[in-house]
Structures are given as structure tokens and as C-alpha cells.
C-alpha positions as a printed Julia matrix, in Angstrom:
255×3 Matrix{Float64}:
 39.94  210.24  105.05
 36.47  208.96  104.13
 35.48  209.01  107.8
 36.72  212.59  108.1
 34.64  213.73  105.12
 31.56  212.0   106.53
 32.09  213.61  109.92
 32.1   217.05  108.33
 28.94  216.19  106.39
 27.12  215.03  109.52
 27.96  218.22  111.38
 26.76  220.44  108.57
 23.61  218.62  107.56
 22.32  217.78  111.01
 23.71  220.48  113.25
 25.41  223.45  111.62
 28.32  224.92  113.43
 30.88  227.64  113.99
 33.62  228.25  116.5
 36.06  230.81  117.81
 39.64  229.78  118.51
 42.23  231.46  120.68
 41.07  233.99  123.26
 37.46  234.17  124.38
 35.22  235.99  121.9
 34.02  239.49  122.78
 30.59  239.9   124.41
 27.53  239.71  122.18
 26.25  242.75  120.35
 22.91  243.52  122.04
 21.35  244.35  118.68
 22.37  240.91  117.42
 20.95  239.29  120.57
 17.63  241.01  119.91
 17.68  239.89  116.26
 18.32  236.27  117.25
 15.58  236.4   119.89
 13.13  237.67  117.29
 14.26  234.97  114.85
 13.85  232.35  117.55
 10.29  233.47  118.25
  9.47  233.56  114.56
 10.91  230.11  113.88
  9.15  228.61  116.9
  5.82  229.32  115.2
  6.88  227.73  111.9
  5.27  224.36  111.17
  6.5   223.81  107.61
  9.36  224.97  105.42
 11.68  223.81  102.65
 15.42  224.13  102.26
 18.06  223.87   99.53
 21.61  222.85  100.29
 24.99  223.09   98.56
 28.21  221.81  100.13
 31.85  221.63   99.07
 34.35  219.54  101.08
 38.11  219.3   100.46
 40.0   216.72  102.54
 43.79  216.24  102.53
 45.98  213.53  104.01
 49.62  213.99  103.07
 49.82  214.0    99.28
 46.25  212.74   98.87
 43.41  215.21   98.35
 39.75  214.39   97.97
 37.02  216.8    96.93
 33.35  216.08   97.51
 30.43  218.18   96.31
 26.94  217.63   97.67
 23.73  219.35   96.71
 20.19  218.66   97.71
 16.89  219.83   99.07
 14.43  218.91  101.77
 11.12  219.62  103.44
 10.08  219.77  107.08
  6.68  219.43  108.75
  7.09  219.94  112.48
  3.43  219.36  113.32
  3.6   215.91  111.69
  7.14  215.36  113.04
  8.42  214.46  109.58
 11.39  215.52  107.45
 12.55  214.43  104.0
 15.89  215.22  102.39
 17.43  214.29   99.03
 21.16  214.65   98.47
 23.23  214.11   95.34
 26.96  213.44   95.29
 29.37  211.66   92.96
 26.61  210.5    90.67
 24.44  209.0    93.41
 21.15  210.25   94.81
 20.18  209.38   98.37
 16.91  209.99  100.18
 16.7   210.31  103.96
 13.74  210.68  106.29
 12.8   211.49  109.85
  9.52  209.95  111.01
  8.69  210.88  114.56
 11.68  209.9   116.66
 13.3   207.59  114.11
 15.76  208.89  111.51
 16.45  206.87  108.35
 19.61  207.65  106.38
 19.71  206.29  102.83
 22.82  204.2   102.08
 24.77  204.5    98.85
 25.24  201.76   96.28
 26.05  198.93   96.18
 24.38  198.38   99.55
 21.24  200.48   99.34
 18.64  200.32  102.09
 18.58  202.61  105.11
 20.42  203.05  108.38
 18.25  203.93  111.37
 18.87  205.75  114.64
 16.76  207.38  117.3
 16.09  211.11  117.42
 16.75  212.57  120.85
 13.72  213.32  123.0
 15.74  215.62  125.26
 14.96  218.65  123.06
 11.81  219.63  121.15
 11.48  217.52  117.99
 11.98  220.52  115.69
 15.58  220.93  116.85
 16.39  217.79  114.83
 15.87  219.83  111.65
 18.43  222.13  109.94
 16.69  225.48  110.43
 15.84  225.03  114.09
 19.31  223.74  114.97
 20.86  226.74  113.25
 18.76  229.17  115.29
 19.44  227.17  118.46
 23.17  227.41  117.8
 22.98  231.2   117.48
 20.75  231.41  120.54
 23.43  229.69  122.65
 26.39  231.63  121.24
 27.92  235.07  121.29
 26.43  236.88  118.29
 27.28  240.01  116.31
 25.25  242.2   113.98
 27.01  242.91  110.67
 24.42  245.23  109.15
 22.24  244.98  106.07
 23.16  242.9   103.02
 21.41  242.39   99.71
 20.75  238.71   99.01
 19.16  237.68   95.7
 17.95  241.24   95.29
 16.35  241.42   98.74
 17.51  243.3   101.82
 18.54  241.08  104.73
 20.1   241.48  108.16
 23.36  239.56  108.68
 24.26  238.05  112.06
 27.44  236.09  112.79
 28.24  233.79  115.72
 31.25  232.47  117.59
 30.14  229.36  119.48
 32.59  227.15  121.31
 33.16  223.44  120.64
 31.0   222.7   123.69
 28.1   224.66  122.19
 28.49  222.81  118.9
 28.33  219.5   120.75
 25.23  220.66  122.59
 23.28  220.81  119.32
 24.61  217.48  118.06
 23.44  214.04  119.1
 25.78  211.77  121.06
 26.81  209.74  118.04
 27.88  212.79  116.04
 29.72  214.26  119.01
 31.62  211.0   119.52
 32.62  210.87  115.85
 33.82  214.47  115.83
 35.59  214.24  119.21
 35.63  218.04  119.36
 37.05  218.27  122.87
 40.25  216.63  121.64
 40.93  219.44  119.21
 39.62  218.07  115.92
 37.81  221.36  115.25
 40.41  223.9   114.15
 38.45  226.79  112.7
 34.88  227.6   111.67
 32.51  230.46  110.98
 28.73  230.8   111.01
 26.57  233.44  109.31
 22.82  233.86  109.26
 20.81  236.17  107.0
 17.4   237.24  108.32
 14.39  238.76  106.57
 13.97  242.17  108.29
 10.18  242.03  107.86
  9.46  238.54  109.21
 12.66  237.88  111.23
 12.84  234.46  109.58
 16.15  233.05  108.31
 16.65  233.33  104.57
 20.07  231.71  104.29
 22.93  230.38  106.36
 26.5   229.84  105.22
 29.04  227.9   107.21
 32.71  227.06  106.83
 34.5   224.56  109.03
 37.96  223.04  109.23
 38.62  219.87  111.22
 41.59  217.54  111.59
 41.86  213.92  112.6
 45.01  211.78  112.71
 47.0   214.12  110.5
 44.27  214.62  107.89
 42.37  217.88  107.45
 39.05  218.73  105.86
 37.59  222.13  105.01
 33.96  222.49  103.96
 31.56  225.26  103.06
 27.82  224.8   103.05
 24.99  227.11  102.07
 21.43  226.47  103.21
 18.53  228.49  101.83
 15.13  228.43  103.54
 11.82  229.03  101.79
  8.09  228.28  101.58
  7.45  228.96  105.25
  3.95  227.86  106.25
  3.11  226.39  102.84
  1.2   223.06  102.74
  3.85  220.34  103.02
  2.84  216.68  103.0
  5.8   214.33  103.46
  5.29  210.73  102.38
  7.67  208.07  103.66
  8.02  204.9   101.52
  7.01  201.76  103.43
 10.28  199.97  102.63
 12.27  202.56  104.57
 11.62  200.75  107.85
 12.06  197.23  106.41
 15.05  195.68  108.21
 17.19  198.87  108.4
 20.87  198.84  109.36
 21.12  199.47  113.12
 24.82  200.42  113.17
 25.01  202.86  110.29
 25.37  202.37  106.54
 27.85  199.7   105.38
 31.12  201.18  104.19
 30.59  204.43  106.09
 33.11  203.74  108.82
């Protein structure tokens, strides 16, 4: 079950996702297509931003149920090719970093240290970050305009998406895709929503819900990501010990 929970976390934090099951989804709403295109253009010009994250995962395997709550925040500087993220769960705080084309995932106690893996060079570097992967997902999917919604007292435009498992895999790296094994039916149901600022066309918030199953166990998770401080000065410092003898095969105890 631990592996299942971690798989859900990887999808949410590093990719974002949604899917449509059953018959093929209806064609995109042209107004939604235009909104996503404008968001894509707006995000492409963004060099810095910050994000806040809140996630709730419930995994069940027979009579056993496990609930995991994760909250955190991060900062991105695409011009420097750097990202920093702090997450808190079950009394532990973990820092993770992306420095160029190397990603360092902090490992929980009692091991500590960092696991390292390469960031794909097949896509622009920015698509390794939460905001850009979200927009990329909507850009590749059928999308639908749901009208205006008030979010934290501000008017926003809501767009939803229905990407297939193949589209989800296309915005994940090979390691994540292998862990999720989406083509074998582990993804049962998911939704994706994106709120846009009508003045700037930039994303304000995304909320995602996903249900996956593996070997008889199921996990359902909901995550909310809020984006802010676009274009504000953002210097990201990476501690020197991050790259000191990192784990090459993932964090101990994560399998």
C-alpha cells in the first residue's frame, strides 16, 4: 500500500493528471481551447512563480485503510533552471530541489539525504515544474469551459479537462510512468480543473482528484495547487550537501 500512496503522490506533485473513462470524451469546447491557448502563451513568458500545495490521500487494501495528508510550498525560477519544494507529512518535513537537469528528492528519517534522478531534456526545462506541466496537460487534452467562478473573492474562469491515460503518461517521466503502469488499468477515475485569471490568463489554482488501483488496493487523492507571485524576484539557493553522495535508485524504504 505504501508504494501505491507514493505513486499517487508522484503523479500529483510532478505531473498533475485527469482522465475520462468509458466512451471517448466529447470534442473540446472552442472557447475552452482559446482559454488554454491564452494561458499557454501567458505561462510561457513566466520566469518565476511560487506555489502552495495541499493533498489528501486515502488508500485501502482489504480491511486496512491508510490516510496521508501532505502540505507544502515551492518556488520556481525557469531562467535559472531551479526549483525548490518543501513538503510536510506525518510530522516530517522534506526539502526537494531541481538544479538544471538533476532532481534531488529529500528522503525521510531515519535515512535522510537525497535521491537523485535526471530531468528529461526531451521537453523544455519548465515542463518539469508543476504549473507548466498542468498547462501542458490541458493543452494536449479535450477541454471544456465551465464559466466564471469566484475564488478567494476574485473572479476566475474555470476550465476542465478529460485527458486519456496516454496523455497523462506523456507529461510524466519514464520512471513515474513505469511505477503507475497506467496502460494496465491502474488509473480508474480522475478529474482535472484549472482556474484562470481573466485579466492575465494565468492559472490561479488547480484541483485534481484521482483514483488508482494496484493488486487489489485502491487509493483516492485530492490535491489543490495555488499559484502566486508571478514575475517576482525569486532566488533559489541549493544547499551544497544536496549533491553529496545521493541515492541513485530512489530513497531507501520508498519501494
